[in-house]
Amino acid sequence: MAVTIIALAAFGAVVIAMAAYGYKISAKTAEDYMLGGRTIGVVVMFFFVLFAISSAWTFYGFPGLLYTEGPGYVMFIWGSVAGFAGLYMFLGPRLWALAKINRFLSPVEVLAERYESKGLRLILSISILAFIVPYIGIQPLGVGAGFQALTGLPAIWGAIYTTVILIVLVILGGMRIVAWVNIFLGVVYVSALLGSLFWVAAVLFPDGGLVQAVSQLQQTAPAMLSDPGPVGRYTSIALAGTFVVGLLAFAWPHVAIGCMTARDKSLFKWFPLLIFIFGGLFFYIIPFVWGSIVAPAAIPVSQLAAEAEAAGIPLQEAADRVVQTVIQRTLPQWFGVFVLLGVIAAAVSTAAVQLMTSSVIVSRDVVQGIFKPDASDQQITAWARWSVVVIVILSLVASMLNTGAMALYLTDVSVPGFAQWAPALVGGLLWKRGTRQGAIAATVAGVVYLVLSLLIVVDGNRPLIIGHPVIPSLLVNTIVYIVVSKLTPRPSEAIETQFFDEVDDYLRAESGS
Amino acid sequence: MREMTRHWPGRIYLFLLLLSIIGFIAFLVVGGTGVGPDGLPTIVFGWMTMPLVIGVAFVIFWLITYVVYFFFFWPYR
């Protein structure tokens, strides 16, 4: 116990010291606090984004679902890798150039100015906050579960510890230090996840490692090694739907805002290289191997189900922390503490970026954009800082009310919600003909359809969901956007010049072509 | 992306990416990640299951096309 407390204290001290240093060196301007002064280079950006999207979900939810339902859920990862790379290849340069030329501080502000609409600014802000805030709270609660599994103390202490670190980091550090801290957190995270995988494989499967584990599964649970998986969930349609949901990762607001922090245009040329090689071909394979091969070979699902039943908890809840359970039963206790630090790192790295994004939207788009347009730079920075506390409290309450599987909350609720601003975003950046009326009508229609489709249950089924919650709602959203835009007057020439011609000229000038 | 649609290399690049997405989905729909004709899961190199193999192949395809286009043809390179 003493080792655990010392390790947690040292880890927290490092993060808080970095946040304090960030506060000391910051320029104390809104641009510096919210976008790191637009000075993030490619390496920091890579850690910033990769670990912003690799949360406690990657440690718990993702392997947990692979463990109970087979390998089909990995299609979400393959879609996400393409989606994140696509954001930086297709939309990123324009979003970055627009924000830099016009000093925009949030992606919602970009679209509000593009469509010349305060109403749209409010609608987008509310809809993004509504889907991002509950997801923030999942992170500390996820850590709480791991904390309980390791120490036996109530989960709430782990959640409180993570929440305090998170609040101090975001309030003091701002976007630049959140990005820098992600390098430290990412190193801890990868070391814990990969180190534990190698060590556990060496201890449990000494005669061939993963080959031995797979061979064992072929004998005992072959359904774990192919689709549709042991419970038959991943049919062809479900696999394709999961992949498409992953592709929509380009619309995650806390990832999109990263484009606006870039130092220069060359970042968009190099960034996808890191995402493909380090993200797609290395990092995401680690939790996949954990959840679909090592964990089920180490602890058969039937055994964990029996243990869960005896403990009075659902199987999925036990499965969500199966990686930590295997580590605890196999490796020395001190390494379990290191793994817990890895989980905390994963949780903080994601929640901090989501929290930053939420506070920027609250301060810049809701307070200044709608209610107090003459607010000073200092005032909006102060609002952004203090809104962090309110957002954290709301997110924890929302997460405690949600009792579903961690992995499915991301893919079935958050991602469909994030996707509802995608047509307005893509159309606003790439399609001159997209109009204010089209963007407002589409976003409202998509969000309303999504909420209704999740709420209306008839005989245990949700009749408005076709395949996956995101598919019909996004389809409705996109069709409404195109049709209404075509039926309403095209945007003014001034908007076309500002949002298309000037951006093209700027990007051409930046590349010397 | 607007700059990509204005020249042939960009159009070919976008077409290839679209084709890879359609191909990936088609592979899933025809049951490429299910069990083989013998009723057993297909395993590559003794440990890679098909959902992993197909994903790695998909990412490598995107990686190669991206390197070729962004480092040799992208107008803003």
mmCIF file of N, CA, C and O in Angstrom, chain A residues 85-160:
data_model
loop_
_atom_site.group_PDB
_atom_site.id
_atom_site.type_symbol
_atom_site.label_atom_id
_atom_site.label_comp_id
_atom_site.label_asym_id
_atom_site.label_seq_id
_atom_site.Cartn_x
_atom_site.Cartn_y
_atom_site.Cartn_z
ATOM 1 N N ALA A 85 -6.451 10.203 -39.774
ATOM 2 C CA ALA A 85 -5.531 10.610 -40.837
ATOM 3 C C ALA A 85 -6.270 11.489 -41.841
ATOM 4 O O ALA A 85 -5.735 12.496 -42.319
ATOM 5 N N GLY A 86 -7.511 11.115 -42.139
ATOM 6 C CA GLY A 86 -8.312 11.891 -43.099
ATOM 7 C C GLY A 86 -8.534 13.315 -42.628
ATOM 8 O O GLY A 86 -8.484 14.265 -43.430
ATOM 9 N N LEU A 87 -8.754 13.492 -41.327
ATOM 10 C CA LEU A 87 -8.938 14.848 -40.795
ATOM 11 C C LEU A 87 -7.716 15.707 -41.115
ATOM 12 O O LEU A 87 -7.844 16.849 -41.579
ATOM 13 N N TYR A 88 -6.532 15.147 -40.877
ATOM 14 C CA TYR A 88 -5.315 15.927 -41.093
ATOM 15 C C TYR A 88 -4.943 16.047 -42.564
ATOM 16 O O TYR A 88 -4.259 16.990 -42.965
ATOM 17 N N MET A 89 -5.398 15.117 -43.395
ATOM 18 C CA MET A 89 -5.073 15.200 -44.821
ATOM 19 C C MET A 89 -6.062 16.079 -45.571
ATOM 20 O O MET A 89 -5.680 16.843 -46.456
ATOM 21 N N PHE A 90 -7.355 15.959 -45.238
ATOM 22 C CA PHE A 90 -8.382 16.586 -46.082
ATOM 23 C C PHE A 90 -8.932 17.903 -45.526
ATOM 24 O O PHE A 90 -9.209 18.830 -46.280
ATOM 25 N N LEU A 91 -9.148 17.955 -44.213
ATOM 26 C CA LEU A 91 -9.767 19.156 -43.630
ATOM 27 C C LEU A 91 -8.761 20.020 -42.866
ATOM 28 O O LEU A 91 -8.909 21.245 -42.808
ATOM 29 N N GLY A 92 -7.757 19.384 -42.280
ATOM 30 C CA GLY A 92 -6.832 20.070 -41.386
ATOM 31 C C GLY A 92 -6.183 21.316 -41.962
ATOM 32 O O GLY A 92 -6.228 22.374 -41.317
ATOM 33 N N PRO A 93 -5.574 21.232 -43.149
ATOM 34 C CA PRO A 93 -4.886 22.428 -43.664
ATOM 35 C C PRO A 93 -5.824 23.633 -43.798
ATOM 36 O O PRO A 93 -5.444 24.758 -43.473
ATOM 37 N N ARG A 94 -7.045 23.408 -44.239
ATOM 38 C CA ARG A 94 -7.984 24.532 -44.422
ATOM 39 C C ARG A 94 -8.442 25.075 -43.067
ATOM 40 O O ARG A 94 -8.548 26.294 -42.875
ATOM 41 N N LEU A 95 -8.725 24.165 -42.133
ATOM 42 C CA LEU A 95 -9.173 24.598 -40.806
ATOM 43 C C LEU A 95 -8.069 25.411 -40.126
ATOM 44 O O LEU A 95 -8.320 26.469 -39.534
ATOM 45 N N TRP A 96 -6.840 24.922 -40.247
ATOM 46 C CA TRP A 96 -5.689 25.614 -39.654
ATOM 47 C C TRP A 96 -5.490 26.996 -40.279
ATOM 48 O O TRP A 96 -5.335 28.000 -39.566
ATOM 49 N N ALA A 97 -5.515 27.044 -41.611
ATOM 50 C CA ALA A 97 -5.277 28.321 -42.308
ATOM 51 C C ALA A 97 -6.372 29.335 -41.968
ATOM 52 O O ALA A 97 -6.087 30.503 -41.679
ATOM 53 N N LEU A 98 -7.618 28.883 -41.983
ATOM 54 C CA LEU A 98 -8.741 29.781 -41.652
ATOM 55 C C LEU A 98 -8.599 30.356 -40.253
ATOM 56 O O LEU A 98 -8.775 31.564 -40.033
ATOM 57 N N ALA A 99 -8.275 29.475 -39.296
ATOM 58 C CA ALA A 99 -8.157 29.915 -37.906
ATOM 59 C C ALA A 99 -6.985 30.878 -37.742
ATOM 60 O O ALA A 99 -7.078 31.861 -37.005
ATOM 61 N N LYS A 100 -5.905 30.600 -38.462
ATOM 62 C CA LYS A 100 -4.714 31.441 -38.310
ATOM 63 C C LYS A 100 -4.927 32.824 -38.948
ATOM 64 O O LYS A 100 -4.598 33.848 -38.350
ATOM 65 N N ILE A 101 -5.508 32.831 -40.135
ATOM 66 C CA ILE A 101 -5.721 34.115 -40.829
ATOM 67 C C ILE A 101 -6.676 34.997 -40.034
ATOM 68 O O ILE A 101 -6.462 36.198 -39.875
ATOM 69 N N ASN A 102 -7.755 34.383 -39.526
ATOM 70 C CA ASN A 102 -8.834 35.164 -38.898
ATOM 71 C C ASN A 102 -8.787 35.174 -37.375
ATOM 72 O O ASN A 102 -9.677 35.721 -36.736
ATOM 73 N N ARG A 103 -7.746 34.544 -36.786
ATOM 74 C CA ARG A 103 -7.578 34.472 -35.328
ATOM 75 C C ARG A 103 -8.765 33.795 -34.643
ATOM 76 O O ARG A 103 -9.163 34.168 -33.534
ATOM 77 N N PHE A 104 -9.352 32.811 -35.296
ATOM 78 C CA PHE A 104 -10.440 32.058 -34.664
ATOM 79 C C PHE A 104 -9.842 31.170 -33.558
ATOM 80 O O PHE A 104 -8.741 30.642 -33.704
ATOM 81 N N LEU A 105 -10.601 30.979 -32.481
ATOM 82 C CA LEU A 105 -10.089 30.205 -31.344
ATOM 83 C C LEU A 105 -10.788 28.861 -31.151
ATOM 84 O O LEU A 105 -10.345 28.052 -30.330
ATOM 85 N N SER A 106 -11.897 28.640 -31.833
ATOM 86 C CA SER A 106 -12.558 27.341 -31.680
ATOM 87 C C SER A 106 -13.149 26.914 -33.020
ATOM 88 O O SER A 106 -13.497 27.768 -33.853
ATOM 89 N N PRO A 107 -13.273 25.605 -33.229
ATOM 90 C CA PRO A 107 -13.849 25.144 -34.502
ATOM 91 C C PRO A 107 -15.310 25.572 -34.660
ATOM 92 O O PRO A 107 -15.772 25.792 -35.786
ATOM 93 N N VAL A 108 -16.014 25.709 -33.536
ATOM 94 C CA VAL A 108 -17.406 26.172 -33.615
ATOM 95 C C VAL A 108 -17.442 27.626 -34.104
ATOM 96 O O VAL A 108 -18.296 28.012 -34.911
ATOM 97 N N GLU A 109 -16.476 28.405 -33.641
ATOM 98 C CA GLU A 109 -16.396 29.802 -34.090
ATOM 99 C C GLU A 109 -16.152 29.864 -35.607
ATOM 100 O O GLU A 109 -16.740 30.705 -36.301
ATOM 101 N N VAL A 110 -15.309 28.976 -36.097
ATOM 102 C CA VAL A 110 -15.047 28.937 -37.548
ATOM 103 C C VAL A 110 -16.360 28.755 -38.307
ATOM 104 O O VAL A 110 -16.657 29.491 -39.263
ATOM 105 N N LEU A 111 -17.166 27.789 -37.856
ATOM 106 C CA LEU A 111 -18.414 27.508 -38.583
ATOM 107 C C LEU A 111 -19.449 28.616 -38.380
ATOM 108 O O LEU A 111 -20.202 28.944 -39.304
ATOM 109 N N ALA A 112 -19.478 29.200 -37.175
ATOM 110 C CA ALA A 112 -20.440 30.292 -36.931
ATOM 111 C C ALA A 112 -20.148 31.469 -37.863
ATOM 112 O O ALA A 112 -21.068 32.090 -38.408
ATOM 113 N N GLU A 113 -18.856 31.758 -38.061
ATOM 114 C CA GLU A 113 -18.490 32.866 -38.960
ATOM 115 C C GLU A 113 -18.711 32.468 -40.417
ATOM 116 O O GLU A 113 -19.136 33.281 -41.235
ATOM 117 N N ARG A 114 -18.423 31.225 -40.738
ATOM 118 C CA ARG A 114 -18.607 30.752 -42.115
ATOM 119 C C ARG A 114 -20.072 30.844 -42.523
ATOM 120 O O ARG A 114 -20.392 31.232 -43.652
ATOM 121 N N TYR A 115 -20.957 30.469 -41.591
ATOM 122 C CA TYR A 115 -22.388 30.476 -41.911
ATOM 123 C C TYR A 115 -23.078 31.757 -41.427
ATOM 124 O O TYR A 115 -24.298 31.881 -41.547
ATOM 125 N N GLU A 116 -22.308 32.667 -40.839
ATOM 126 C CA GLU A 116 -22.831 33.953 -40.349
ATOM 127 C C GLU A 116 -24.059 33.763 -39.449
ATOM 128 O O GLU A 116 -25.106 34.372 -39.676
ATOM 129 N N SER A 117 -23.907 32.931 -38.420
ATOM 130 C CA SER A 117 -25.079 32.614 -37.598
ATOM 131 C C SER A 117 -24.719 32.391 -36.123
ATOM 132 O O SER A 117 -23.967 31.469 -35.794
ATOM 133 N N LYS A 118 -25.274 33.258 -35.278
ATOM 134 C CA LYS A 118 -25.109 33.039 -33.831
ATOM 135 C C LYS A 118 -25.960 31.852 -33.375
ATOM 136 O O LYS A 118 -25.610 31.147 -32.433
ATOM 137 N N GLY A 119 -27.099 31.680 -34.044
ATOM 138 C CA GLY A 119 -27.983 30.564 -33.690
ATOM 139 C C GLY A 119 -27.257 29.236 -33.887
ATOM 140 O O GLY A 119 -27.308 28.347 -33.033
ATOM 141 N N LEU A 120 -26.565 29.118 -35.022
ATOM 142 C CA LEU A 120 -25.822 27.879 -35.285
ATOM 143 C C LEU A 120 -24.718 27.697 -34.244
ATOM 144 O O LEU A 120 -24.444 26.582 -33.799
ATOM 145 N N ARG A 121 -24.102 28.816 -33.845
ATOM 146 C CA ARG A 121 -23.031 28.746 -32.838
ATOM 147 C C ARG A 121 -23.561 28.138 -31.544
ATOM 148 O O ARG A 121 -22.910 27.279 -30.939
ATOM 149 N N LEU A 122 -24.753 28.564 -31.138
ATOM 150 C CA LEU A 122 -25.348 28.035 -29.909
ATOM 151 C C LEU A 122 -25.735 26.565 -30.074
ATOM 152 O O LEU A 122 -25.469 25.725 -29.205
ATOM 153 N N ILE A 123 -26.332 26.251 -31.223
ATOM 154 C CA ILE A 123 -26.778 24.865 -31.468
ATOM 155 C C ILE A 123 -25.578 23.908 -31.474
ATOM 156 O O ILE A 123 -25.594 22.855 -30.829
ATOM 157 N N LEU A 124 -24.526 24.295 -32.195
ATOM 158 C CA LEU A 124 -23.346 23.424 -32.267
ATOM 159 C C LEU A 124 -22.688 23.296 -30.893
ATOM 160 O O LEU A 124 -22.269 22.206 -30.489
ATOM 161 N N SER A 125 -22.606 24.415 -30.181
ATOM 162 C CA SER A 125 -21.972 24.372 -28.853
ATOM 163 C C SER A 125 -22.724 23.415 -27.930
ATOM 164 O O SER A 125 -22.115 22.561 -27.272
ATOM 165 N N ILE A 126 -24.042 23.572 -27.886
ATOM 166 C CA ILE A 126 -24.835 22.727 -26.985
ATOM 167 C C ILE A 126 -24.728 21.262 -27.377
ATOM 168 O O ILE A 126 -24.538 20.373 -26.535
ATOM 169 N N SER A 127 -24.842 20.987 -28.691
ATOM 170 C CA SER A 127 -24.838 19.577 -29.101
ATOM 171 C C SER A 127 -23.468 18.938 -28.856
ATOM 172 O O SER A 127 -23.385 17.791 -28.403
ATOM 173 N N ILE A 128 -22.386 19.683 -29.108
ATOM 174 C CA ILE A 128 -21.055 19.105 -28.871
ATOM 175 C C ILE A 128 -20.833 18.890 -27.378
ATOM 176 O O ILE A 128 -20.384 17.826 -26.934
ATOM 177 N N LEU A 129 -21.184 19.898 -26.576
ATOM 178 C CA LEU A 129 -21.005 19.760 -25.125
ATOM 179 C C LEU A 129 -21.834 18.606 -24.564
ATOM 180 O O LEU A 129 -21.391 17.865 -23.687
ATOM 181 N N ALA A 130 -23.048 18.454 -25.086
ATOM 182 C CA ALA A 130 -23.938 17.411 -24.573
ATOM 183 C C ALA A 130 -23.349 16.012 -24.766
ATOM 184 O O ALA A 130 -23.575 15.120 -23.959
ATOM 185 N N PHE A 131 -22.576 15.830 -25.840
ATOM 186 C CA PHE A 131 -22.041 14.491 -26.098
ATOM 187 C C PHE A 131 -20.610 14.310 -25.592
ATOM 188 O O PHE A 131 -20.170 13.185 -25.374
ATOM 189 N N ILE A 132 -19.889 15.416 -25.419
ATOM 190 C CA ILE A 132 -18.490 15.281 -24.972
ATOM 191 C C ILE A 132 -18.400 15.248 -23.443
ATOM 192 O O ILE A 132 -17.576 14.533 -22.882
ATOM 193 N N VAL A 133 -19.264 16.016 -22.764
ATOM 194 C CA VAL A 133 -19.154 16.137 -21.303
ATOM 195 C C VAL A 133 -19.338 14.799 -20.582
ATOM 196 O O VAL A 133 -18.528 14.452 -19.712
ATOM 197 N N PRO A 134 -20.368 14.004 -20.918
ATOM 198 C CA PRO A 134 -20.493 12.715 -20.211
ATOM 199 C C PRO A 134 -19.272 11.817 -20.410
ATOM 200 O O PRO A 134 -18.908 11.055 -19.518
ATOM 201 N N TYR A 135 -18.626 11.932 -21.574
ATOM 202 C CA TYR A 135 -17.486 11.060 -21.843
ATOM 203 C C TYR A 135 -16.275 11.419 -20.987
ATOM 204 O O TYR A 135 -15.452 10.559 -20.670
ATOM 205 N N ILE A 136 -16.187 12.711 -20.609
ATOM 206 C CA ILE A 136 -15.061 13.126 -19.752
ATOM 207 C C ILE A 136 -15.123 12.382 -18.418
ATOM 208 O O ILE A 136 -14.121 11.902 -17.907
ATOM 209 N N GLY A 137 -16.322 12.274 -17.869
ATOM 210 C CA GLY A 137 -16.487 11.659 -16.546
ATOM 211 C C GLY A 137 -16.176 10.176 -16.525
ATOM 212 O O GLY A 137 -15.844 9.616 -15.470
ATOM 213 N N ILE A 138 -16.274 9.538 -17.700
ATOM 214 C CA ILE A 138 -15.975 8.098 -17.756
ATOM 215 C C ILE A 138 -14.516 7.837 -17.387
ATOM 216 O O ILE A 138 -14.189 6.811 -16.800
ATOM 217 N N GLN A 139 -13.650 8.799 -17.693
ATOM 218 C CA GLN A 139 -12.213 8.567 -17.489
ATOM 219 C C GLN A 139 -11.856 8.413 -16.007
ATOM 220 O O GLN A 139 -11.293 7.391 -15.616
ATOM 221 N N PRO A 140 -12.186 9.402 -15.156
ATOM 222 C CA PRO A 140 -11.874 9.203 -13.729
ATOM 223 C C PRO A 140 -12.575 7.987 -13.137
ATOM 224 O O PRO A 140 -11.988 7.274 -12.310
ATOM 225 N N LEU A 141 -13.801 7.730 -13.573
ATOM 226 C CA LEU A 141 -14.513 6.570 -13.027
ATOM 227 C C LEU A 141 -13.852 5.270 -13.477
ATOM 228 O O LEU A 141 -13.805 4.291 -12.735
ATOM 229 N N GLY A 142 -13.323 5.266 -14.697
ATOM 230 C CA GLY A 142 -12.583 4.101 -15.195
ATOM 231 C C GLY A 142 -11.354 3.849 -14.340
ATOM 232 O O GLY A 142 -11.045 2.715 -13.979
ATOM 233 N N VAL A 143 -10.648 4.933 -14.006
ATOM 234 C CA VAL A 143 -9.481 4.805 -13.131
ATOM 235 C C VAL A 143 -9.909 4.268 -11.767
ATOM 236 O O VAL A 143 -9.237 3.419 -11.178
ATOM 237 N N GLY A 144 -11.047 4.748 -11.290
ATOM 238 C CA GLY A 144 -11.557 4.296 -9.988
ATOM 239 C C GLY A 144 -11.696 2.789 -9.949
ATOM 240 O O GLY A 144 -11.327 2.145 -8.960
ATOM 241 N N ALA A 145 -12.197 2.210 -11.049
ATOM 242 C CA ALA A 145 -12.374 0.754 -11.116
ATOM 243 C C ALA A 145 -11.023 0.049 -11.009
ATOM 244 O O ALA A 145 -10.880 -0.947 -10.273
ATOM 245 N N GLY A 146 -10.024 0.570 -11.713
ATOM 246 C CA GLY A 146 -8.685 -0.016 -11.661
ATOM 247 C C GLY A 146 -8.059 0.146 -10.290
ATOM 248 O O GLY A 146 -7.391 -0.754 -9.772
ATOM 249 N N PHE A 147 -8.274 1.296 -9.694
ATOM 250 C CA PHE A 147 -7.764 1.605 -8.354
ATOM 251 C C PHE A 147 -8.324 0.611 -7.337
ATOM 252 O O PHE A 147 -7.598 0.059 -6.510
ATOM 253 N N GLN A 148 -9.616 0.359 -7.465
ATOM 254 C CA GLN A 148 -10.272 -0.585 -6.552
ATOM 255 C C GLN A 148 -9.712 -2.000 -6.752
ATOM 256 O O GLN A 148 -9.438 -2.714 -5.788
ATOM 257 N N ALA A 149 -9.546 -2.372 -8.062
ATOM 258 C CA ALA A 149 -9.045 -3.713 -8.360
ATOM 259 C C ALA A 149 -7.646 -3.909 -7.781
ATOM 260 O O ALA A 149 -7.301 -4.992 -7.317
ATOM 261 N N LEU A 150 -6.832 -2.848 -7.778
ATOM 262 C CA LEU A 150 -5.444 -2.978 -7.322
ATOM 263 C C LEU A 150 -5.308 -2.874 -5.811
ATOM 264 O O LEU A 150 -4.601 -3.661 -5.183
ATOM 265 N N THR A 151 -6.001 -1.881 -5.222
ATOM 266 C CA THR A 151 -5.760 -1.594 -3.804
ATOM 267 C C THR A 151 -6.831 -2.164 -2.873
ATOM 268 O O THR A 151 -6.603 -2.288 -1.684
ATOM 269 N N GLY A 152 -8.008 -2.422 -3.433
ATOM 270 C CA GLY A 152 -9.109 -2.881 -2.588
ATOM 271 C C GLY A 152 -9.845 -1.724 -1.926
ATOM 272 O O GLY A 152 -10.867 -1.912 -1.278
ATOM 273 N N LEU A 153 -9.337 -0.490 -2.108
ATOM 274 C CA LEU A 153 -10.007 0.680 -1.545
ATOM 275 C C LEU A 153 -11.183 1.073 -2.442
ATOM 276 O O LEU A 153 -11.214 0.709 -3.624
ATOM 277 N N PRO A 154 -12.146 1.842 -1.921
ATOM 278 C CA PRO A 154 -13.300 2.242 -2.750
ATOM 279 C C PRO A 154 -12.860 2.992 -4.013
ATOM 280 O O PRO A 154 -11.913 3.783 -3.982
ATOM 281 N N ALA A 155 -13.586 2.708 -5.103
ATOM 282 C CA ALA A 155 -13.242 3.297 -6.410
ATOM 283 C C ALA A 155 -13.260 4.822 -6.372
ATOM 284 O O ALA A 155 -12.534 5.480 -7.127
ATOM 285 N N ILE A 156 -14.053 5.382 -5.489
ATOM 286 C CA ILE A 156 -14.218 6.836 -5.478
ATOM 287 C C ILE A 156 -12.897 7.555 -5.206
ATOM 288 O O ILE A 156 -12.653 8.646 -5.720
ATOM 289 N N TRP A 157 -11.972 6.913 -4.459
ATOM 290 C CA TRP A 157 -10.687 7.558 -4.170
ATOM 291 C C TRP A 157 -9.838 7.687 -5.431
ATOM 292 O O TRP A 157 -9.150 8.691 -5.635
ATOM 293 N N GLY A 158 -9.883 6.656 -6.255
ATOM 294 C CA GLY A 158 -9.161 6.735 -7.534
ATOM 295 C C GLY A 158 -9.745 7.808 -8.419
ATOM 296 O O GLY A 158 -9.026 8.560 -9.097
ATOM 297 N N ALA A 159 -11.086 7.914 -8.418
ATOM 298 C CA ALA A 159 -11.759 8.919 -9.248
ATOM 299 C C ALA A 159 -11.434 10.333 -8.751
ATOM 300 O O ALA A 159 -11.171 11.245 -9.555
ATOM 301 N N ILE A 160 -11.410 10.505 -7.431
ATOM 302 C CA ILE A 160 -11.106 11.836 -6.872
ATOM 303 C C ILE A 160 -9.665 12.234 -7.207
ATOM 304 O O ILE A 160 -9.393 13.362 -7.631
#
